Coordinates of C-alpha atoms in Angstrom, one line a residue:
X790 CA 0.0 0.0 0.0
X791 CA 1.2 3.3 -1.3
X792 CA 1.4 6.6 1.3
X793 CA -0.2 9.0 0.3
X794 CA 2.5 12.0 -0.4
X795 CA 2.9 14.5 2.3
X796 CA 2.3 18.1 0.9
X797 CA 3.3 19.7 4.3
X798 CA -0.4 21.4 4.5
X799 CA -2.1 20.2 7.7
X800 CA -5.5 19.8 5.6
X801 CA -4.1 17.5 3.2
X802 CA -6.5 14.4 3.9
X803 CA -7.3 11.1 2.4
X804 CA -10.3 11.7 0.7
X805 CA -11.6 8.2 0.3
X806 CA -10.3 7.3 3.4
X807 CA -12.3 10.1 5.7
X808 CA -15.6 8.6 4.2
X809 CA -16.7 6.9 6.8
X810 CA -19.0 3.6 6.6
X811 CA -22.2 4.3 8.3
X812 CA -21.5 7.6 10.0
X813 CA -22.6 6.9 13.3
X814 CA -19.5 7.2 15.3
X815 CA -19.9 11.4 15.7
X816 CA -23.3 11.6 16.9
X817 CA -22.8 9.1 19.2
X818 CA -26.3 9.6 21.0
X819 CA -29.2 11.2 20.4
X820 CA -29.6 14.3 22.2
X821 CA -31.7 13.5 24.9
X822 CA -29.4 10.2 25.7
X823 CA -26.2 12.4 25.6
X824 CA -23.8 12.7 28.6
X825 CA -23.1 16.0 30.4
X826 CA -20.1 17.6 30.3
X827 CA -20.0 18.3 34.0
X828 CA -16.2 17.5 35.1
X829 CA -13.6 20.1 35.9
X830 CA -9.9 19.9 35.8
X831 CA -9.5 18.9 39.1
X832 CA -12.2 16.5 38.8
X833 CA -10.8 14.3 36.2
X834 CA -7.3 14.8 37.7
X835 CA -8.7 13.6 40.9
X836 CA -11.0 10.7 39.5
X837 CA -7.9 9.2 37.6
X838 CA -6.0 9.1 41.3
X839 CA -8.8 7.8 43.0
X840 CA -9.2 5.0 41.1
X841 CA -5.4 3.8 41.1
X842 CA -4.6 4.7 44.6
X843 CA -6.9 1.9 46.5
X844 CA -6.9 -1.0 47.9
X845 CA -4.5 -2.2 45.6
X846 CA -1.7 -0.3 47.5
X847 CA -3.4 -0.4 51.4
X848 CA -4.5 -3.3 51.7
X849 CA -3.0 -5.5 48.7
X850 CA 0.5 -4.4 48.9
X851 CA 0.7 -6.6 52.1
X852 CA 0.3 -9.8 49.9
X853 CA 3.0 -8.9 48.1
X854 CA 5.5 -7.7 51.1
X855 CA 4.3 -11.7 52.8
X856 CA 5.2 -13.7 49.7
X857 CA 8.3 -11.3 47.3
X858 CA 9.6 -9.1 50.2
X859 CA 10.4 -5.3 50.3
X860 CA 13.1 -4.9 47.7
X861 CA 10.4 -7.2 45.2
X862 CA 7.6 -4.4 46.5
X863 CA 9.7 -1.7 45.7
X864 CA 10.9 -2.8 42.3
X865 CA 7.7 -4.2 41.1
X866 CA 5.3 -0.9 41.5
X867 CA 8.1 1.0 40.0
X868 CA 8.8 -1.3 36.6
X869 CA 4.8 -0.7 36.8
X870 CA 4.3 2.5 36.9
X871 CA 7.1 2.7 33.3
X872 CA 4.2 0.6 32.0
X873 CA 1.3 2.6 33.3
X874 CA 3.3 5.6 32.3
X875 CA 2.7 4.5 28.6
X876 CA -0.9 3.2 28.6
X877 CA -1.5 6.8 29.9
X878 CA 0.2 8.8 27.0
X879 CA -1.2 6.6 24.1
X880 CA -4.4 7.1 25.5
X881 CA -4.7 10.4 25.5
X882 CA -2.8 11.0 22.5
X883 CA -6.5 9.4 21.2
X884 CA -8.4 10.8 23.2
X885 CA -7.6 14.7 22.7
X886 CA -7.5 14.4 19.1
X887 CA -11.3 12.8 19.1
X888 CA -12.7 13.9 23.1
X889 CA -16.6 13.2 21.9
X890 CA -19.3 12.5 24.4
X891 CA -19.8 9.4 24.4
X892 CA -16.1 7.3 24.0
X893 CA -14.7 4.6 25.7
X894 CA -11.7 2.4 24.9
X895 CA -13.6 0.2 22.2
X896 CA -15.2 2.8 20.6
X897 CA -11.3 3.7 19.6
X898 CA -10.5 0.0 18.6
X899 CA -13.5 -0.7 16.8
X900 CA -12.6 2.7 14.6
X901 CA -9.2 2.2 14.2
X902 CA -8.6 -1.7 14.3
X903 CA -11.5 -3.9 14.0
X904 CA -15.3 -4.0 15.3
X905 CA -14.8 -7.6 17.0
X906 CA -12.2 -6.9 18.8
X907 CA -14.0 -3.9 19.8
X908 CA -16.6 -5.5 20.8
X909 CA -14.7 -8.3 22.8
X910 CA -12.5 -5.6 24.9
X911 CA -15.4 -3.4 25.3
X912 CA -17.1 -6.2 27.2
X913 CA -13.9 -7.2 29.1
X914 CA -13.4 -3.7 30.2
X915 CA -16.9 -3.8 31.7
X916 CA -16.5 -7.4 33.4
X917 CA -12.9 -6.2 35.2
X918 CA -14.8 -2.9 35.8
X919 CA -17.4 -5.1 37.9
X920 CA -15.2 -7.1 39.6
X921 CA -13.6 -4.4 40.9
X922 CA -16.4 -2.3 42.4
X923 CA -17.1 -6.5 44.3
X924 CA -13.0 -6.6 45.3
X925 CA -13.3 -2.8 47.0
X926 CA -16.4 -3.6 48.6
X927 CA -14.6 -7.0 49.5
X928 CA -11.5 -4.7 51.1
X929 CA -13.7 -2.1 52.7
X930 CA -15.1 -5.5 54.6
X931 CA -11.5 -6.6 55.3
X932 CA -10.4 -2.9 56.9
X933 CA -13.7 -2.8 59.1
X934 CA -13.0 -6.5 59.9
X935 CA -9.9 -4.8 62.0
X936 CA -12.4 -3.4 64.6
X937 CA -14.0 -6.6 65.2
X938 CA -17.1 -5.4 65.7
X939 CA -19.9 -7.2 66.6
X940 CA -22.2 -6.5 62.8
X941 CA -22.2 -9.2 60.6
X942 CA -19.8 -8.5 57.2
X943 CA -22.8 -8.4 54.8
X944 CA -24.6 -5.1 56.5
X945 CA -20.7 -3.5 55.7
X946 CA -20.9 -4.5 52.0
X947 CA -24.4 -3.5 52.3
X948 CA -23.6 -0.2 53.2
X949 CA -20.6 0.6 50.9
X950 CA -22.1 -0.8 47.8
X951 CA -25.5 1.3 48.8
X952 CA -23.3 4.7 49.0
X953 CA -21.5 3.8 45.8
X954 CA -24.7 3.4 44.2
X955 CA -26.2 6.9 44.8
X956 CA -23.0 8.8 44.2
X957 CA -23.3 7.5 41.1
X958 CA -27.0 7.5 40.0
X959 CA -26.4 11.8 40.6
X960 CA -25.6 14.3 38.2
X961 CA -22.1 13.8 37.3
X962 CA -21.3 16.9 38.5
X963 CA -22.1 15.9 42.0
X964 CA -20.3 12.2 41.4
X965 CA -16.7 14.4 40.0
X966 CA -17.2 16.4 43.7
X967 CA -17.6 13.8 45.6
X968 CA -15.1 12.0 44.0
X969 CA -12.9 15.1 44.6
X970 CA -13.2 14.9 48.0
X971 CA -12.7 11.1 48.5
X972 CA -9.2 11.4 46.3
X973 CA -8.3 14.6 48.4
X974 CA -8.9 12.8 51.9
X975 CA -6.5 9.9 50.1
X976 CA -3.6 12.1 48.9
X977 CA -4.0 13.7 52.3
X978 CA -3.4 10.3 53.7
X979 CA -0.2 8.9 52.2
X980 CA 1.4 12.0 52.3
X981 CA 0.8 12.0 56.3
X982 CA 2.2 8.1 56.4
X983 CA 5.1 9.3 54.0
X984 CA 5.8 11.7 56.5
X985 CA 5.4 9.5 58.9
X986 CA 8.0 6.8 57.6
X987 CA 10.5 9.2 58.0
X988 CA 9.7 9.4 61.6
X989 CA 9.8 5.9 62.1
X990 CA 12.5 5.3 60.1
X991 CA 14.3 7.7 62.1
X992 CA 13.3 5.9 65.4
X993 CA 10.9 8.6 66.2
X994 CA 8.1 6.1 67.4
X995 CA 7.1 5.6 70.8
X996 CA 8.4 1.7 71.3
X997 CA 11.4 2.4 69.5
X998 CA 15.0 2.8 70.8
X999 CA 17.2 3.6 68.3
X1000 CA 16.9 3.8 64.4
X1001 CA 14.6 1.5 62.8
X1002 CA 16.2 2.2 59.1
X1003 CA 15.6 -0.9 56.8
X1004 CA 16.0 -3.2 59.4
X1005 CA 13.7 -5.7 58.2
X1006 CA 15.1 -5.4 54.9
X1007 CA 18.6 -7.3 56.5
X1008 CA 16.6 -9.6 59.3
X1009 CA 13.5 -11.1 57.1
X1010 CA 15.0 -10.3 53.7
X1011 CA 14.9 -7.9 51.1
X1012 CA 14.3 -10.5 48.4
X1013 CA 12.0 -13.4 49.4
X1014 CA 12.0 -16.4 48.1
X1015 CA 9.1 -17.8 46.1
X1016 CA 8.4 -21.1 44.6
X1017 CA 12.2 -21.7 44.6
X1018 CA 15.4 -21.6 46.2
X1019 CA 18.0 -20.1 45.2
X1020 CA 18.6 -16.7 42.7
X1021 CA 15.5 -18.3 40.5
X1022 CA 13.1 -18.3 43.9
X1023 CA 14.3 -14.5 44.1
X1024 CA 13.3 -14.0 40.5
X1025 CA 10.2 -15.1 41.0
X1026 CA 9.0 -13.2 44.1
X1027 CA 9.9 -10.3 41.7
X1028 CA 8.0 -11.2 38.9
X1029 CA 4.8 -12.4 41.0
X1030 CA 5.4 -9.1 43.0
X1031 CA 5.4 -7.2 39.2
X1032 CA 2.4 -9.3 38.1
X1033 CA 0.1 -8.8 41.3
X1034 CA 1.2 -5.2 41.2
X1035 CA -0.7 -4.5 38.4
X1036 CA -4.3 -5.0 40.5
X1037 CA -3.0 -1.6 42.1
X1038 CA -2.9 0.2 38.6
X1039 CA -5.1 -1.7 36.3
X1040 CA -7.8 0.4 34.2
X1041 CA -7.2 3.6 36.2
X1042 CA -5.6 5.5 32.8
X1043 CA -8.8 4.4 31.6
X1044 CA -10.8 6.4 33.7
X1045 CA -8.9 9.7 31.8
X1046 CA -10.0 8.5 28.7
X1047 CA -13.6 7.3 29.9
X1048 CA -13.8 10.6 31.3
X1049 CA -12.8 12.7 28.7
X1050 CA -16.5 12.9 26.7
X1051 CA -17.5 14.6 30.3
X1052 CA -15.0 16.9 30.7
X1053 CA -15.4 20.6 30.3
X1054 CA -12.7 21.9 27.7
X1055 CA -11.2 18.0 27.4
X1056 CA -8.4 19.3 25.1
X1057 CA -6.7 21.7 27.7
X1058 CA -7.5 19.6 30.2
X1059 CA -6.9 16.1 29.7
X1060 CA -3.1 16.8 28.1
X1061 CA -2.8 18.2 31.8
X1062 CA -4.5 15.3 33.9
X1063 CA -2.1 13.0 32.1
X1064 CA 1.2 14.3 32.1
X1065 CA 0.5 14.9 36.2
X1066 CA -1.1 11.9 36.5
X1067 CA 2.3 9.8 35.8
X1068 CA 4.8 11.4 37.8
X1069 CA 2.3 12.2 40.9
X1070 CA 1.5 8.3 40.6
X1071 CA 5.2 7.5 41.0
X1072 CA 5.8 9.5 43.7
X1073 CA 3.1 8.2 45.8
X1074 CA 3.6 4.6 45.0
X1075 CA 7.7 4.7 45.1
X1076 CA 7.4 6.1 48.4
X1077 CA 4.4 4.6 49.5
X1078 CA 5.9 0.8 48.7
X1079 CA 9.4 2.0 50.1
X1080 CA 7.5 2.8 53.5
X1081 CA 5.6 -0.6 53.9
X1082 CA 9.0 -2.7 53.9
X1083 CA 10.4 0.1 56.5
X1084 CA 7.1 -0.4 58.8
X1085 CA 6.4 -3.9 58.7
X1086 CA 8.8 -7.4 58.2
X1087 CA 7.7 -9.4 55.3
X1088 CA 7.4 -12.5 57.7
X1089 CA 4.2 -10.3 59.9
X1090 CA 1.5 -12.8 60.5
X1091 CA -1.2 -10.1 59.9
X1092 CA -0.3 -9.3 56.5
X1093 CA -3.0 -10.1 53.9
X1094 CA -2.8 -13.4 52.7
X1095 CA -0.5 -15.1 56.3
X1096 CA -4.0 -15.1 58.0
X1097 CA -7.4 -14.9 58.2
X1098 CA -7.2 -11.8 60.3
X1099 CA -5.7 -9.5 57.6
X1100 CA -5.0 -6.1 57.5
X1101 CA -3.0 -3.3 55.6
X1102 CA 0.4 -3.4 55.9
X1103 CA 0.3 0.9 57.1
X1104 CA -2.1 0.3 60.0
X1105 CA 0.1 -2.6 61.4
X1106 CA 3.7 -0.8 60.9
X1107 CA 1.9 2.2 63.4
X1108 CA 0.6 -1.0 65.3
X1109 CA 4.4 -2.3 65.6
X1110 CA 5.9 1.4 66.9
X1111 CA 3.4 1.8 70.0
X1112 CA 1.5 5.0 68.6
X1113 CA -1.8 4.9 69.9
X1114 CA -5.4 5.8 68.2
X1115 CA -3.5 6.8 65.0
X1116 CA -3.9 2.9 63.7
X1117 CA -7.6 3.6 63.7
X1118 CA -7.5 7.0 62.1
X1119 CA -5.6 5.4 59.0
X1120 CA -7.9 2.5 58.7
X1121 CA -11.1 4.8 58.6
X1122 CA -9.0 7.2 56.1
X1123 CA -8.5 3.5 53.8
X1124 CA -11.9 3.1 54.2
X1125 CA -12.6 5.9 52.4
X1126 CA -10.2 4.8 49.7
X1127 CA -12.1 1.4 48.9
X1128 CA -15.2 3.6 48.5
X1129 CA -13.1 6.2 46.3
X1130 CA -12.0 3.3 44.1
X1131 CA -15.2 1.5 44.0
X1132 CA -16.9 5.1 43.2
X1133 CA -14.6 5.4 40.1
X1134 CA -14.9 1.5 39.0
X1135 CA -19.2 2.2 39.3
X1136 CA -18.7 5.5 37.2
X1137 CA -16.2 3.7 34.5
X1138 CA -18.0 0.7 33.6
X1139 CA -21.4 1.9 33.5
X1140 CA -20.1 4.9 31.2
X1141 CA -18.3 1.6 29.1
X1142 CA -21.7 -0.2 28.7
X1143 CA -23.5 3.1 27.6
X1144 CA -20.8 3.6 25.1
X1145 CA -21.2 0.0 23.7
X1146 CA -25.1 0.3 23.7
X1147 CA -24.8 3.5 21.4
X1148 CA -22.3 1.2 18.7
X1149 CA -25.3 -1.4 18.9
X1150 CA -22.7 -3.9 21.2
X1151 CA -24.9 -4.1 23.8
X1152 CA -28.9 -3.7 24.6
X1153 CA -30.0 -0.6 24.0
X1154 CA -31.7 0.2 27.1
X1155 CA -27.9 1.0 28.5
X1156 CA -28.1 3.9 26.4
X1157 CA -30.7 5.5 28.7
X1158 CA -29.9 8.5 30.1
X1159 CA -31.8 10.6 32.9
X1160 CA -32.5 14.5 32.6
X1161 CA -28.9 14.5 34.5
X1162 CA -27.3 13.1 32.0
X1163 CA -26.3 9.8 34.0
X1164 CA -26.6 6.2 32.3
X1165 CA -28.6 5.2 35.1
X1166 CA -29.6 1.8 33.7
X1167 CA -26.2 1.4 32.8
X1168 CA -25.5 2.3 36.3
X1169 CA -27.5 0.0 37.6
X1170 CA -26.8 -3.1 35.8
X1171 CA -23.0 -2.9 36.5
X1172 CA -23.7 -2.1 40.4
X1173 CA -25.5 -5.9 40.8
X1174 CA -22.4 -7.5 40.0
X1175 CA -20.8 -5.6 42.6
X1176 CA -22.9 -7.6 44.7
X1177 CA -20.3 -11.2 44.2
X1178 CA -18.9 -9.1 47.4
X1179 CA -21.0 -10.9 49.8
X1180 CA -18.8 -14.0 48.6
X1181 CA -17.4 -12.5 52.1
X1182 CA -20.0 -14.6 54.2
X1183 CA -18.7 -17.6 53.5
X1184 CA -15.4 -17.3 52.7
X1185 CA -12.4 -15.2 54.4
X1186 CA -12.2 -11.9 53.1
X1187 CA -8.3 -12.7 51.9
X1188 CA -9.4 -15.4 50.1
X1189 CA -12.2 -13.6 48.3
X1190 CA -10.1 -10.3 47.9
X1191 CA -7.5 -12.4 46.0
X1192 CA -9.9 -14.1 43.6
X1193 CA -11.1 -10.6 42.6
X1194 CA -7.5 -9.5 42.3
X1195 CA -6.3 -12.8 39.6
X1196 CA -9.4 -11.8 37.6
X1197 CA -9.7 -8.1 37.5
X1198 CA -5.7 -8.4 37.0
X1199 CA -5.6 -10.0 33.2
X1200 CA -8.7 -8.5 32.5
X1201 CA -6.7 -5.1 32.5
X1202 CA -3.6 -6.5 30.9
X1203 CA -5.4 -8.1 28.4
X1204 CA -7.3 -4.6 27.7
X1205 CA -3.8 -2.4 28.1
X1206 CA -2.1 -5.3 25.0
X1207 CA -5.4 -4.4 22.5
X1208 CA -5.1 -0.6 23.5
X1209 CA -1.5 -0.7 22.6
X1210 CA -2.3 -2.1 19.4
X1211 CA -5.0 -0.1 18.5
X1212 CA -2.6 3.2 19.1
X1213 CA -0.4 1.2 16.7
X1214 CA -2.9 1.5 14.1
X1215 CA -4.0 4.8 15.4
X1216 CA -0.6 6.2 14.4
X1217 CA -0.3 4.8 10.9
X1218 CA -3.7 6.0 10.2
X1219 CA -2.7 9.6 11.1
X1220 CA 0.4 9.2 9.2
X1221 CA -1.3 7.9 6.1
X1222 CA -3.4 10.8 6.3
X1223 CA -0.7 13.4 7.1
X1224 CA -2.5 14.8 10.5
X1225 CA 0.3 12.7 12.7
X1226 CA 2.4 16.5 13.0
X1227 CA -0.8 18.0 13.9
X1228 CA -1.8 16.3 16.4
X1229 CA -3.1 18.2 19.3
X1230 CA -1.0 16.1 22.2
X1231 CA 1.8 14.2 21.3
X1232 CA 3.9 11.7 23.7
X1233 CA 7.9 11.2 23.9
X1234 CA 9.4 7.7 22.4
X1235 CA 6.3 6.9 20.4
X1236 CA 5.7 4.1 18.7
X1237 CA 9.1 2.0 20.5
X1238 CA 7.7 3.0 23.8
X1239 CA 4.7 1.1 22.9
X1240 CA 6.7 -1.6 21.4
X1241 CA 8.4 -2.2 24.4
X1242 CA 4.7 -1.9 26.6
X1243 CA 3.6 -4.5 24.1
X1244 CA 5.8 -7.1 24.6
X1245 CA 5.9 -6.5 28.4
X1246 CA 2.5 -6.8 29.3
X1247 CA 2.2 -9.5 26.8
X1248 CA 4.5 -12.0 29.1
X1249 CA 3.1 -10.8 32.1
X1250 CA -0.7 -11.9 30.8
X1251 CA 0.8 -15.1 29.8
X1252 CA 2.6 -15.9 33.3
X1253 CA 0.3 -14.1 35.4
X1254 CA -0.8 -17.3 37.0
X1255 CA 2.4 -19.3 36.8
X1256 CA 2.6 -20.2 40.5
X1257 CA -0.7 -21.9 40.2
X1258 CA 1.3 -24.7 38.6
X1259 CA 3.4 -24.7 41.6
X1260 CA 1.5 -26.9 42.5
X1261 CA -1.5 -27.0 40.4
X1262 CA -4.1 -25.8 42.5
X1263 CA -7.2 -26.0 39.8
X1264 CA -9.5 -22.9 41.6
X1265 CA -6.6 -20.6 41.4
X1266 CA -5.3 -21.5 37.8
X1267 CA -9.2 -20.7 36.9
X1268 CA -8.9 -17.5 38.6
X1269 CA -5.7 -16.7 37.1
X1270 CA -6.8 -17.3 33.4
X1271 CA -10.3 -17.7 33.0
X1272 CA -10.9 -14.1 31.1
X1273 CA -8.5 -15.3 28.3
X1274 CA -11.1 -17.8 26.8
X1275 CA -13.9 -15.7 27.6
X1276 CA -12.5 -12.8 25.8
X1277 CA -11.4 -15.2 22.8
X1278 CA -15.3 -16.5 23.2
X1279 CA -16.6 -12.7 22.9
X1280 CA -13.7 -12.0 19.7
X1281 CA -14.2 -15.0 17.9
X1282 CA -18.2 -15.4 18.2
X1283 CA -18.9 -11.7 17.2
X1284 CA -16.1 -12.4 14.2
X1285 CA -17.3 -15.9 13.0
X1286 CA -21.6 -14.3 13.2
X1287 CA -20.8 -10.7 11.5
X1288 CA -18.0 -11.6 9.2
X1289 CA -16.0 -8.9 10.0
X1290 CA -12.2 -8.8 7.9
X1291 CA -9.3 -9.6 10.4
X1292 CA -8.6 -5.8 10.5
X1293 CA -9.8 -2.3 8.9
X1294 CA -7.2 -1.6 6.0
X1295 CA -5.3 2.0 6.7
X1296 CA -6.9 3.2 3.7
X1297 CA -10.3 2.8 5.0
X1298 CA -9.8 4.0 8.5
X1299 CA -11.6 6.9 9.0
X1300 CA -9.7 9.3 10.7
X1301 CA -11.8 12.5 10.2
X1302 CA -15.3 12.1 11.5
X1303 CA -15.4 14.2 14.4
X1304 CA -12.4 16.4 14.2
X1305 CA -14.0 19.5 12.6
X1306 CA -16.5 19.8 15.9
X1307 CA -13.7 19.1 18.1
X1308 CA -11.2 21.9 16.6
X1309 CA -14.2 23.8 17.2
X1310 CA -14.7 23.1 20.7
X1311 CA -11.3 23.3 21.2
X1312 CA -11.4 26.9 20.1
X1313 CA -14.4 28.1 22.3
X1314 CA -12.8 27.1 25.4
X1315 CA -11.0 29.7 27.7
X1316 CA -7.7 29.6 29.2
X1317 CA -7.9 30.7 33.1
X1318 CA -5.9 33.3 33.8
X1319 CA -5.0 33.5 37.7
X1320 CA -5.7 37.0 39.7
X1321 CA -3.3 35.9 42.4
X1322 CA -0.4 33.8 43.3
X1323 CA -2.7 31.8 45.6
X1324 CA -5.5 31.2 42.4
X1325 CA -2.2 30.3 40.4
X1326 CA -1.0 27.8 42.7
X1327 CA -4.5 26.3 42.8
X1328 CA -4.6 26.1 39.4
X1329 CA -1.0 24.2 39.1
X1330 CA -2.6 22.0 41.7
X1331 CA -6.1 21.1 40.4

């Protein structure tokens, strides 16, 4: 296939190539189905934090400290965060060239790559989506397990699932402020525990004599063993320490993108959630995992996963040093955080199904919108599943919490590989039509970066369950790899009933549908201009 010869003029399209099939992809809902365009800066900025710093770092971090050690901690939600780093900039490389009410993920790979596969990652997105809201409802019963008090675990799940529910079935507005909120009392959090590492670390606790430094690091290990002896058993407490690191991060660039059609002025400000996003994620997490193998030895018998009587790995280092009442302050403040996450996981597979009901992927009552402009049918239909939470009755809340955890895991890997290939095909399509220079948000080290992402996440979807060979324990190995064949199921069944070709030629791509409104709305927004050095530091901030 011939390239069509660059001019240098920014205008210079494709003409047969921007004539779309059945142009339905703009107008993606009628108007009285449409979504509102209700979030703020700091809303989407906030959103995209709630949803990756959860449980997945305050209460699931402690697995990973029991079975890899510190050091694998450490290493692991670093080498993470490179790969997060670069499911974020693809993303919104798409999503601020085409930020229309109404996208999600598949509505990108079903333009740009194929409708099937569209269609099967569209569906996996909202199935991880809905065993997450059930694995933070399953953690928020795991953190209020620590008071032992006297309530059955059910009224708990009750409650949370109830709350996340009608923050979400409000305007969107309302949902992006309370969100806000949730994130702010998070952030607030870790940077009081980061701060209070140092303390600690500096022997600054009550039941400490001297300097605690990484003590534990030299008595239990900074690289444990797992599955082997030996240089290989270190090895592989990293790489299941990398692997199960990915529950913390999983679908939270997502919620940028899922956000975007909601966003007020989405091509000043999602170009600015995403760039902070990334390094603000790697502070909190570097530090974050530094401070749990400074607090707590990775032989603790509390830590998730070494008993039934779990808890995060923060509130039993504070335990550990003697200082009173603060232990129960932090575990009502990572209470919060499971609702925070489970709020955002609510909001971004609801908006997911919506989005597939208005490309005909799923029933079209999930296109139903209220006079607020929320999906509440949508809303509704992913909250039940939220409801595999009361799993909790009559099983232990670790066990439970890691089942969640192996499924929602390669759910989001396998999504991350298909959005790395449809930015693949993203990119030639805008180079084949000469818009790639003009596009409004470009990354660094694109495509190798994604290259590199590919082939990463790749091996860690296919060994994500390797230990359950060691040996083969038939529940877990299910747990671990049961949303490959269902995906393949969803790919192949929609491929093999509508025919579709195995991919949409560049030259057919359209690439165009949509731009002209968005270079419009690009051009109505207004930049804020700050009165003050305090409204310019708030606006740096949020």
């Amino acid at each position: 296939m011939e390239k069509k010869e660059d001019t240098g003029a920014s205008h210079d399209f494709n003409i047969e190539a921007n004539q779309p099939i059945e142009n339905s992809e703009y107008n993606l809902a009628k108007q009285h189905d449409q979504l509102a365009r209700g979030l703020k800066s700091r809303h989407i900025q906030f959103l995209a934090l709630g949803g990756a710093i959860g449980t997945g770092l305050f209460v699931g971090s402690g697995g990973i400290l029991s079975s890899s050690g510190p050091a694998s901690l450490f290493l692991a939600y670093l080498s993470m965060t490179v790969i997060v780093w670069n499911v974020m900039n693809v993303l919104a490389e798409m999503v601020v060239y085409l930020p229309m009410r109404g996208i999600t993920v598949p509505y990108f790979v079903g333009r740009f790559v194929d409708p099937s596969l569209a269609f099967a990652v569209g569906w996996n997105y909202w199935y991880a989506y809905a065993m997450l809201i059930g694995a933070e409802a399953t953690a928020a019963g795991i953190i209020i397990d620590y008071w032992n008090l006297p309530v059955n675990i059910a009224v708990w799940i009750t409650i949370v699932l109830v709350v996340m529910l009608l923050l979400n079935i409000i305007a969107v507005s309302f949902f992006g402020e309370a969100e806000f909120w949730f994130a702010s009392i998070k952030l607030i959090t870790i940077c009081g525990l980061i701060i209070l590492g140092f303390v600690i670390f500096f022997g600054g606790g009550p039941n400490q004599d001297g300097v605690l430094g990484f003590h534990y690091w030299k008595t239990s290990g900074a690289f444990a063993e797992y599955k082997a002896e030996g240089s290989l058993g270190r090895f592989l407490g990293y790489w299941h320490a990398f692997v199960s690191a990915g529950f913390a991060f999983i679908t939270s660039p997502e919620l940028i993108a899922i956000a975007a059609g909601e966003t007020i002025d989405p091509r000043r400000n999602i170009p600015k959630a995403a760039r902070r996003f990334v390094w603000r994620l790697a502070l909190f997490y570097g530090f974050s995992s530094l401070l749990i193998g400074i607090l707590v030895p990775s032989d603790d018998k509390n830590l998730l996963g070494a008993s039934n009587a779990s808890a995060s790995p923060f509130v039993i280092g504070i335990q550990r040093v003697g200082i009173p009442v603060l232990n129960h302050v932090i575990n009502a403040a990572i209470l919060t955080s499971a609702w925070s996450a489970g709020n955002s996981f609510l909001y971004s597979g609801s908006r997911v199904l919506y989005s597939m009901s208005l490309n005909g992927q799923a029933p079209k009552c999930f296109a139903i919108t209220n006079r607020r402009g929320v999906p509440y049918v949508a809303v509704l239909f992913t909250w039940c599943f939220g409801m595999l939470a009361y799993l909790n009755v009559s099983n232990t809340g670790a066990t439970v919490f890691n089942w969640f955890v192996s499924i929602s895991t390669i759910s989001g890997f396998v999504a991350w590989i298909v959005v790395m290939i449809t930015y693949l095909r993203f990119r030639r399509a805008m180079e084949y039509n000469n818009l790639l220079n003009g596009l409004p948000y470009k990354t660094s080290l694109q495509p190798y970066a994604t290259y590199f992402t590919l082939l990463i996440v790749s091996l860690l979807t296919i060994t994500s369950g390797f230990q359950t060979f060691m040996p083969f324990v038939a529940k877990d190995f299910i747990a671990a790899y049961i949303t490959i064949p269902v995906f393949l199921m969803f790919y192949l069944g929609h491929k093999i009933y509508h025919r579709t070709p195995m991919y949409i030629p560049v030259d057919q791509i359209d690439a165009i549908t949509g731009k002209k409104e968005m270079d419009e709305l690009e051009a109505m927004g207004e930049e804020r201009v700050p009165k003050n050095w305090l409204q310019k530091a708030w606006y740096w901030l949020a």
